[in-house]
Amino acid sequence: MIQLFKNIKELIQVREQQIDFVAGADMNVLPTIKNAYLVVKNGRITDFGNMDNCPNLPAAIEIDVTDKMILPTWCDSHTHIVYAGNREGEFVDRINGLSYEEIANNGGGILNSAKKLQQTSEEDLYNQSKLRLEEIIQLGTGAVEIKSGYGLTEEAELKMLRVIKRLKENYSIPIKATFLGAHALPNEFKKNKDGYLKLLLETILPKITEEKLADYIDVFCETGYFSVADTALILKAGLAHGLLPKIHVNQFTAIGGIQTGVKYNALSVDHLEEMRDKDIEALKNTKTMPVALPSCSYFLSIPYTPARKMIDEGLPLALATDFNPGSTPSGNMNFVVATACIKMKMTPEEAINAATINGAYAMGLEKEVGSITIGKKANFIITKPISSYAFIPYSFGMHQIEDVYINGEKI
Ligand code: NIG
Ligand code: FE
């Protein structure tokens, strides 16, 4: 099947050459073609250009998009959308004065979600999770990473990862799976962290490899959770099983996790609300993508990742949602892009680069999605009629999506 999208007001994030990611000042450059056409053949992008050079394709299905723009779908490189139930009770507790930390220390937080998930059947978990996946696709996400980490037992971690595998099989967007067994210490191991690490690395990890259930390994490297030494141990074991690291780090405290991530070739280091100069320094000239999660900062009222300083110092940055029941019960990348502009002083160009090509890189998908490039998947958003692409973050809390196409198919 051939499709010809005609009269595109502006075709956004056009990359003639395949690139891996953009960093520093280049993040402020967003290549576009005004008054453009786009050709899709069998789900892939095969041609694009200015309407003056629009080819005559008698066999093509023509789609006129006058007044509307086309941009690649969002690449959400950090989510926890497989979870059971919700935690709006804790949300109300926070409104009434308890802190996220106090709630976690009282048995809420991650352990609360783990308890719920352990009591939920795989079928029910799948059904709850697929609704969230469908919702984020409607909101323009065309590639996503999903973590385990609300299981915290062998059975429940494998259950989560099998649900992610089923989502991969049943949905047409690229999905990457991350093993986050080291998300919190379960109560039964409170006095025996070594025992839990042994369970994760010697029992669960080999099973994950055997069933090919994960692409990446993650750790919540944080005071009161997993130390830098624990992180090093886990990342080393993950790498030995072929899993590249993507880690939670510097969310509440800066304890040296970024340096450890870089040392073990982490594909990404995520959160980064608390950044010291030496943390920024450690990321320079590496292949590790820093990932900011502004919806988490918004929801928990914690600092935003210092994007301006990081980009001005030459670093790349990706944006993701962190969709999860505790710190970010929202998977809306449109809100993430708007919040990055409003609260982190990123320009629309920087935010769109961060949420497309850089997000793709943070999932190892930069050759498949994240830009309008010949050969890539035809995963893109057709906007409503808008005056300029800056209108996308400007109209915060709303979205400007008219249609979402995945592999050239309208969703
Ligand atoms: O990325 N920080 C660690 N994990 C999640 C939140 C966990 C939860 O509260 O359920 C996050 O923010
Ligand atoms: Fe997270």
Short mmCIF file of C-alpha atoms and ligand atoms in Angstrom, two decimals:
data_model
loop_
_atom_site.label_atom_id
_atom_site.label_comp_id
_atom_site.label_asym_id
_atom_site.label_seq_id
_atom_site.Cartn_x
_atom_site.Cartn_y
_atom_site.Cartn_z
CA MET A 1 0.00 0.00 0.00
CA ILE A 2 1.23 3.48 -0.88
CA GLN A 3 -0.02 6.62 0.89
CA LEU A 4 0.66 10.18 -0.17
CA PHE A 5 0.14 12.86 2.48
CA LYS A 6 -0.22 16.18 0.67
CA ASN A 7 -0.23 19.88 1.52
CA ILE A 8 1.36 19.37 4.94
CA LYS A 9 1.58 22.84 6.48
CA GLU A 10 4.91 21.88 8.08
CA LEU A 11 6.67 18.52 8.21
CA ILE A 12 8.57 18.53 11.48
CA GLN A 13 11.77 16.76 12.59
CA VAL A 14 12.96 15.95 9.08
CA ARG A 15 16.35 14.25 9.11
CA GLU A 16 17.75 13.46 5.67
CA GLN A 17 20.60 11.52 7.26
CA GLN A 18 20.11 9.03 10.06
CA ILE A 19 21.31 10.55 13.35
CA ASP A 20 21.63 8.96 16.78
CA PHE A 21 20.69 11.94 18.95
CA VAL A 22 21.18 15.70 19.24
CA ALA A 23 23.10 17.47 22.01
CA GLY A 24 23.88 20.97 23.24
CA ALA A 25 23.21 23.81 20.80
CA ASP A 26 22.04 21.34 18.14
CA MET A 27 19.04 20.60 20.32
CA ASN A 28 17.71 24.01 19.41
CA VAL A 29 17.66 23.09 15.72
CA LEU A 30 14.50 21.37 14.53
CA PRO A 31 14.61 20.82 10.78
CA THR A 32 11.27 21.16 8.99
CA ILE A 33 9.84 21.44 5.49
CA LYS A 34 6.97 23.86 4.95
CA ASN A 35 4.26 22.97 2.42
CA ALA A 36 5.42 19.39 2.24
CA TYR A 37 4.43 15.94 1.07
CA LEU A 38 5.20 12.57 2.64
CA VAL A 39 5.07 9.15 1.02
CA VAL A 40 4.54 5.96 3.01
CA LYS A 41 4.92 2.50 1.52
CA ASN A 42 3.99 -0.61 3.47
CA GLY A 43 4.29 1.18 6.80
CA ARG A 44 7.64 2.87 6.17
CA ILE A 45 8.59 6.38 5.11
CA THR A 46 9.87 6.25 1.53
CA ASP A 47 9.93 9.86 0.38
CA PHE A 48 9.21 13.43 1.44
CA GLY A 49 9.87 16.93 0.20
CA ASN A 50 8.34 20.22 -0.84
CA MET A 51 4.95 20.17 -2.59
CA ASP A 52 6.67 21.75 -5.62
CA ASN A 53 8.34 18.37 -6.14
CA CYS A 54 5.39 16.22 -5.16
CA PRO A 55 5.49 13.00 -7.21
CA ASN A 56 2.60 11.80 -9.29
CA LEU A 57 1.63 8.45 -7.77
CA PRO A 58 -1.54 7.13 -9.45
CA ALA A 59 -1.58 4.02 -7.25
CA ALA A 60 -1.32 5.95 -3.98
CA ILE A 61 -4.08 6.71 -1.50
CA GLU A 62 -4.04 10.50 -1.15
CA ILE A 63 -4.56 12.17 2.20
CA ASP A 64 -4.90 15.94 2.13
CA VAL A 65 -3.69 17.55 5.35
CA THR A 66 -4.03 21.23 4.46
CA ASP A 67 -3.45 23.50 7.52
CA LYS A 68 -2.14 20.58 9.61
CA MET A 69 1.37 19.57 10.57
CA ILE A 70 3.04 16.17 10.76
CA LEU A 71 5.64 15.20 13.33
CA PRO A 72 7.06 11.86 14.51
CA THR A 73 5.15 10.22 17.35
CA TRP A 74 6.52 10.76 20.84
CA CYS A 75 9.15 8.32 22.10
CA ASP A 76 8.49 7.69 25.79
CA SER A 77 11.67 6.02 27.07
CA HIS A 78 10.70 5.64 30.74
CA THR A 79 7.41 4.24 32.01
CA HIS A 80 5.99 1.80 34.54
CA ILE A 81 2.60 1.33 32.86
CA VAL A 82 2.24 -2.29 33.95
CA TYR A 83 0.82 -1.93 37.45
CA ALA A 84 -2.18 -3.01 39.47
CA GLY A 85 -4.69 -0.61 40.98
CA ASN A 86 -3.93 2.99 41.85
CA ARG A 87 -2.68 5.04 44.79
CA GLU A 88 -4.96 8.06 44.90
CA GLY A 89 -5.23 7.54 48.68
CA GLU A 90 -1.55 8.44 49.00
CA PHE A 91 -2.16 11.42 46.73
CA VAL A 92 -4.73 12.71 49.20
CA ASP A 93 -2.35 11.95 52.10
CA ARG A 94 0.24 14.15 50.43
CA ILE A 95 -2.27 16.96 49.97
CA ASN A 96 -2.93 16.66 53.71
CA GLY A 97 0.74 17.09 54.54
CA LEU A 98 2.55 13.75 54.42
CA SER A 99 5.66 13.57 52.25
CA TYR A 100 6.32 10.95 49.56
CA GLU A 101 9.10 9.64 51.80
CA GLU A 102 6.87 9.45 54.90
CA ILE A 103 4.23 7.56 52.94
CA ALA A 104 6.83 5.08 51.69
CA ASN A 105 8.20 4.62 55.20
CA ASN A 106 4.67 3.85 56.45
CA GLY A 107 4.38 0.90 54.05
CA GLY A 108 2.90 2.89 51.19
CA GLY A 109 4.74 3.75 48.00
CA ILE A 110 6.32 1.06 45.88
CA LEU A 111 5.56 -1.67 48.46
CA ASN A 112 1.87 -0.74 48.34
CA SER A 113 1.85 -1.22 44.56
CA ALA A 114 3.82 -4.47 44.92
CA LYS A 115 1.24 -5.89 47.31
CA LYS A 116 -1.57 -5.04 44.90
CA LEU A 117 0.31 -6.50 41.95
CA GLN A 118 1.17 -9.74 43.74
CA GLN A 119 -2.56 -10.26 44.37
CA THR A 120 -3.54 -9.55 40.77
CA SER A 121 -3.71 -12.31 38.14
CA GLU A 122 -1.58 -12.05 35.01
CA GLU A 123 -4.74 -11.74 32.92
CA ASP A 124 -6.14 -8.92 35.02
CA LEU A 125 -2.77 -7.15 35.04
CA TYR A 126 -2.61 -7.41 31.26
CA ASN A 127 -6.11 -5.98 30.91
CA GLN A 128 -5.39 -3.05 33.22
CA SER A 129 -2.09 -2.29 31.49
CA LYS A 130 -3.31 -2.49 27.92
CA LEU A 131 -5.83 0.27 28.60
CA ARG A 132 -2.99 2.56 29.65
CA LEU A 133 -0.98 1.58 26.58
CA GLU A 134 -3.94 2.32 24.30
CA GLU A 135 -4.48 5.65 26.01
CA ILE A 136 -0.89 6.82 25.53
CA ILE A 137 -0.94 5.80 21.87
CA GLN A 138 -4.02 7.99 21.41
CA LEU A 139 -1.99 10.79 23.01
CA GLY A 140 0.68 10.41 20.36
CA THR A 141 3.19 7.96 21.83
CA GLY A 142 4.55 5.68 19.12
CA ALA A 143 7.35 3.86 21.01
CA VAL A 144 7.59 3.09 24.70
CA GLU A 145 9.77 1.47 27.34
CA ILE A 146 8.06 -0.36 30.23
CA LYS A 147 9.68 -1.46 33.48
CA SER A 148 9.04 -4.24 35.94
CA GLY A 149 9.66 -3.40 39.61
CA TYR A 150 6.24 -3.61 41.21
CA GLY A 151 6.54 -7.36 41.67
CA LEU A 152 9.52 -7.72 44.02
CA THR A 153 9.11 -11.52 44.19
CA GLU A 154 10.25 -14.00 41.58
CA GLU A 155 6.70 -14.85 40.62
CA ALA A 156 5.44 -11.29 40.45
CA GLU A 157 8.46 -9.85 38.61
CA LEU A 158 8.18 -12.56 35.96
CA LYS A 159 4.42 -11.93 35.79
CA MET A 160 5.05 -8.25 35.04
CA LEU A 161 7.64 -9.03 32.39
CA ARG A 162 5.38 -11.60 30.74
CA VAL A 163 2.64 -8.99 30.58
CA ILE A 164 5.08 -6.60 28.87
CA LYS A 165 5.98 -9.40 26.44
CA ARG A 166 2.30 -9.91 25.62
CA LEU A 167 1.88 -6.18 25.02
CA LYS A 168 4.87 -6.33 22.65
CA GLU A 169 3.25 -9.17 20.75
CA ASN A 170 -0.20 -7.64 20.54
CA TYR A 171 0.50 -3.98 19.80
CA SER A 172 2.17 -2.51 16.77
CA ILE A 173 4.30 0.16 18.46
CA PRO A 174 7.88 -0.76 19.45
CA ILE A 175 8.03 -1.67 23.16
CA LYS A 176 11.21 -2.23 25.20
CA ALA A 177 11.17 -4.11 28.50
CA THR A 178 13.33 -3.26 31.51
CA PHE A 179 13.97 -5.43 34.57
CA LEU A 180 13.71 -3.22 37.67
CA GLY A 181 13.74 -5.85 40.41
CA ALA A 182 15.89 -3.46 42.46
CA HIS A 183 13.09 -0.91 42.83
CA ALA A 184 12.58 -1.28 46.59
CA LEU A 185 13.52 -3.75 49.30
CA PRO A 186 10.55 -6.03 50.11
CA ASN A 187 9.61 -6.24 53.82
CA GLU A 188 10.72 -9.87 54.13
CA PHE A 189 14.25 -8.78 53.14
CA LYS A 190 14.36 -5.57 55.23
CA LYS A 191 17.25 -6.94 57.25
CA ASN A 192 18.75 -8.98 54.46
CA LYS A 193 19.49 -6.86 51.42
CA ASP A 194 22.18 -9.28 50.28
CA GLY A 195 19.58 -12.02 50.25
CA TYR A 196 17.33 -9.94 47.99
CA LEU A 197 20.20 -9.07 45.64
CA LYS A 198 21.05 -12.77 45.48
CA LEU A 199 17.43 -13.59 44.57
CA LEU A 200 17.43 -10.91 41.87
CA LEU A 201 20.75 -11.77 40.30
CA GLU A 202 21.07 -15.51 40.81
CA THR A 203 17.48 -16.69 40.48
CA ILE A 204 15.34 -14.15 38.65
CA LEU A 205 17.86 -12.74 36.15
CA PRO A 206 18.77 -16.13 34.61
CA LYS A 207 15.05 -16.88 34.14
CA ILE A 208 14.55 -13.53 32.45
CA THR A 209 17.40 -14.30 30.06
CA GLU A 210 16.07 -17.78 29.39
CA GLU A 211 12.61 -16.47 28.45
CA LYS A 212 14.05 -13.33 26.75
CA LEU A 213 11.83 -11.14 28.91
CA ALA A 214 13.95 -7.98 29.14
CA ASP A 215 16.04 -5.66 27.01
CA TYR A 216 17.45 -3.48 29.80
CA ILE A 217 18.27 -3.51 33.50
CA ASP A 218 17.37 -0.76 35.97
CA VAL A 219 18.04 0.08 39.63
CA PHE A 220 16.55 2.72 41.91
CA CYS A 221 19.93 4.10 43.01
CA GLU A 222 18.85 6.30 45.92
CA THR A 223 19.43 6.90 49.62
CA GLY A 224 17.29 4.38 51.49
CA TYR A 225 16.84 2.17 48.41
CA PHE A 226 19.92 0.81 46.57
CA SER A 227 23.43 2.17 47.09
CA VAL A 228 26.05 2.95 44.48
CA ALA A 229 27.79 -0.33 45.36
CA ASP A 230 24.51 -2.26 44.95
CA THR A 231 23.99 -0.48 41.65
CA ALA A 232 27.43 -1.48 40.37
CA LEU A 233 26.78 -5.10 41.33
CA ILE A 234 23.40 -5.16 39.60
CA LEU A 235 24.59 -3.42 36.44
CA LYS A 236 27.53 -5.78 36.12
CA ALA A 237 25.24 -8.80 36.45
CA GLY A 238 22.78 -7.30 33.95
CA LEU A 239 25.53 -6.69 31.41
CA ALA A 240 26.73 -10.28 31.83
CA HIS A 241 23.20 -11.28 30.78
CA GLY A 242 23.20 -8.90 27.82
CA LEU A 243 21.07 -6.20 29.44
CA LEU A 244 22.27 -2.60 29.05
CA PRO A 245 21.56 -0.35 32.06
CA LYS A 246 18.92 2.39 32.17
CA ILE A 247 18.84 3.63 35.74
CA HIS A 248 16.81 5.71 38.20
CA VAL A 249 19.29 8.11 39.74
CA ASN A 250 19.63 11.52 41.45
CA GLN A 251 15.89 11.80 42.10
CA PHE A 252 16.07 12.89 45.75
CA THR A 253 19.80 12.74 46.53
CA ALA A 254 23.03 12.83 44.50
CA ILE A 255 25.18 9.94 45.68
CA GLY A 256 27.36 9.08 42.69
CA GLY A 257 25.00 6.85 40.74
CA ILE A 258 25.49 8.77 37.50
CA GLN A 259 29.21 8.02 37.52
CA THR A 260 28.43 4.34 38.05
CA GLY A 261 25.88 4.38 35.24
CA VAL A 262 28.40 5.95 32.87
CA LYS A 263 31.07 3.45 33.97
CA TYR A 264 28.80 0.56 33.03
CA ASN A 265 27.76 2.13 29.70
CA ALA A 266 24.23 2.96 30.74
CA LEU A 267 22.08 3.76 27.74
CA SER A 268 20.34 6.33 29.91
CA VAL A 269 20.33 7.85 33.38
CA ASP A 270 16.89 9.04 34.38
CA HIS A 271 15.29 11.55 36.81
CA LEU A 272 18.28 13.84 37.57
CA GLU A 273 16.32 16.29 39.71
CA GLU A 274 19.37 16.73 41.96
CA MET A 275 22.44 17.46 39.85
CA ARG A 276 25.87 18.53 41.08
CA ASP A 277 28.43 20.07 38.71
CA LYS A 278 30.43 16.86 38.80
CA ASP A 279 27.35 14.87 37.75
CA ILE A 280 26.96 17.05 34.67
CA GLU A 281 30.69 16.73 34.04
CA ALA A 282 30.51 12.93 34.24
CA LEU A 283 27.96 12.82 31.42
CA LYS A 284 29.99 14.87 28.95
CA ASN A 285 31.36 13.01 25.90
CA THR A 286 29.61 9.76 26.79
CA LYS A 287 26.99 7.68 25.01
CA THR A 288 24.69 7.85 28.05
CA MET A 289 21.49 9.83 27.50
CA PRO A 290 20.27 11.95 30.43
CA VAL A 291 16.47 11.67 30.73
CA ALA A 292 14.26 14.23 32.50
CA LEU A 293 10.80 13.37 33.81
CA PRO A 294 9.06 16.72 34.36
CA SER A 295 5.64 15.24 35.12
CA CYS A 296 7.18 13.54 38.16
CA SER A 297 8.62 16.85 39.38
CA TYR A 298 5.24 18.45 38.81
CA PHE A 299 3.26 15.79 40.65
CA LEU A 300 5.63 15.47 43.63
CA SER A 301 6.55 19.18 43.77
CA ILE A 302 10.24 18.35 43.66
CA PRO A 303 12.87 20.24 41.63
CA TYR A 304 12.92 19.97 37.86
CA THR A 305 15.98 18.55 36.12
CA PRO A 306 18.29 21.52 35.36
CA ALA A 307 17.81 21.14 31.63
CA ARG A 308 18.92 24.64 30.71
CA LYS A 309 22.30 24.23 32.43
CA MET A 310 22.80 20.72 31.05
CA ILE A 311 22.01 21.66 27.44
CA ASP A 312 24.02 24.88 27.69
CA GLU A 313 26.98 22.77 28.79
CA GLY A 314 26.63 20.66 25.68
CA LEU A 315 24.73 17.62 26.94
CA PRO A 316 21.87 15.91 25.14
CA LEU A 317 18.59 15.45 26.99
CA ALA A 318 15.57 13.21 26.47
CA LEU A 319 12.10 13.71 27.93
CA ALA A 320 9.85 10.90 29.15
CA THR A 321 6.73 10.55 31.29
CA ASP A 322 7.67 8.08 34.10
CA PHE A 323 3.98 7.00 33.99
CA ASN A 324 3.50 5.08 37.28
CA PRO A 325 0.92 4.91 40.09
CA GLY A 326 2.99 6.71 42.74
CA SER A 327 5.00 9.63 41.45
CA THR A 328 3.48 10.22 37.98
CA PRO A 329 0.01 8.88 37.26
CA SER A 330 0.05 10.39 33.78
CA GLY A 331 1.42 9.17 30.46
CA ASN A 332 0.78 12.33 28.48
CA MET A 333 3.89 13.27 26.48
CA ASN A 334 2.15 16.45 25.27
CA PHE A 335 2.06 17.62 28.87
CA VAL A 336 5.70 16.59 29.34
CA VAL A 337 6.78 18.66 26.33
CA ALA A 338 4.77 21.66 27.53
CA THR A 339 6.07 21.38 31.10
CA ALA A 340 9.66 21.14 29.84
CA CYS A 341 9.16 24.45 28.04
CA ILE A 342 7.26 26.16 30.83
CA LYS A 343 9.18 24.96 33.88
CA MET A 344 12.57 23.95 32.53
CA LYS A 345 12.94 26.77 30.00
CA MET A 346 13.51 24.43 27.11
CA THR A 347 12.60 25.87 23.72
CA PRO A 348 9.91 24.08 21.69
CA GLU A 349 12.69 22.88 19.36
CA GLU A 350 14.68 21.42 22.25
CA ALA A 351 11.63 19.82 23.82
CA ILE A 352 10.47 18.23 20.56
CA ASN A 353 13.98 16.89 19.87
CA ALA A 354 14.13 15.57 23.44
CA ALA A 355 10.76 13.83 23.11
CA THR A 356 11.40 12.28 19.70
CA ILE A 357 14.90 11.45 18.45
CA ASN A 358 16.60 11.59 21.86
CA GLY A 359 13.85 9.50 23.43
CA ALA A 360 14.25 6.98 20.61
CA TYR A 361 17.98 6.77 21.36
CA ALA A 362 17.25 6.17 25.06
CA MET A 363 15.40 3.00 23.98
CA GLY A 364 17.89 1.88 21.32
CA LEU A 365 15.27 2.70 18.67
CA GLU A 366 16.95 5.63 16.91
CA LYS A 367 17.14 3.69 13.62
CA GLU A 368 13.40 2.92 13.67
CA VAL A 369 11.54 5.94 15.02
CA GLY A 370 12.03 9.50 16.31
CA SER A 371 12.38 11.42 13.05
CA ILE A 372 10.98 11.74 9.54
CA THR A 373 13.71 9.80 7.74
CA ILE A 374 13.51 7.47 4.75
CA GLY A 375 13.33 3.88 5.91
CA LYS A 376 11.94 4.62 9.35
CA LYS A 377 8.57 3.44 10.60
CA ALA A 378 5.68 5.65 9.52
CA ASN A 379 4.79 6.46 13.12
CA PHE A 380 3.61 10.04 13.16
CA ILE A 381 1.12 12.54 14.48
CA ILE A 382 -1.12 14.66 12.28
CA THR A 383 -1.93 17.79 14.24
CA LYS A 384 -5.14 19.74 14.30
CA PRO A 385 -4.93 22.96 12.26
CA ILE A 386 -2.35 24.99 14.24
CA SER A 387 -0.53 28.24 13.59
CA SER A 388 2.97 26.99 14.43
CA TYR A 389 4.57 24.05 16.20
CA ALA A 390 5.20 26.24 19.26
CA PHE A 391 1.44 26.03 19.73
CA ILE A 392 1.90 22.39 20.86
CA PRO A 393 3.64 23.24 24.19
CA TYR A 394 1.90 26.61 24.41
CA SER A 395 -1.52 24.97 24.68
CA PHE A 396 -0.42 23.09 27.81
CA GLY A 397 -2.79 20.58 29.33
CA MET A 398 -4.48 20.15 25.95
CA HIS A 399 -3.20 18.34 22.90
CA GLN A 400 -3.13 19.23 19.24
CA ILE A 401 -3.42 15.71 17.90
CA GLU A 402 -5.96 14.96 15.21
CA ASP A 403 -4.69 11.52 14.13
CA VAL A 404 -1.99 9.09 15.13
CA TYR A 405 -0.45 6.79 12.50
CA ILE A 406 1.50 3.69 13.50
CA ASN A 407 3.28 1.78 10.70
CA GLY A 408 1.29 3.91 8.27
CA GLU A 409 -2.01 2.83 9.79
CA LYS A 410 -4.42 5.30 11.35
CA ILE A 411 -5.14 4.34 14.98
O1 NIG B 1 10.35 6.61 38.81
N1 NIG B 1 11.64 6.53 41.76
C1 NIG B 1 11.33 5.37 41.67
N2 NIG B 1 10.29 4.85 41.03
C2 NIG B 1 9.17 5.52 40.49
C3 NIG B 1 8.08 5.80 41.47
C4 NIG B 1 7.72 4.67 42.31
C5 NIG B 1 6.39 4.76 42.99
O2 NIG B 1 6.15 5.67 43.80
O3 NIG B 1 5.58 3.87 42.74
C6 NIG B 1 9.64 6.78 39.79
O4 NIG B 1 9.33 7.89 40.18
FE FE B 2 10.53 5.68 37.04
#
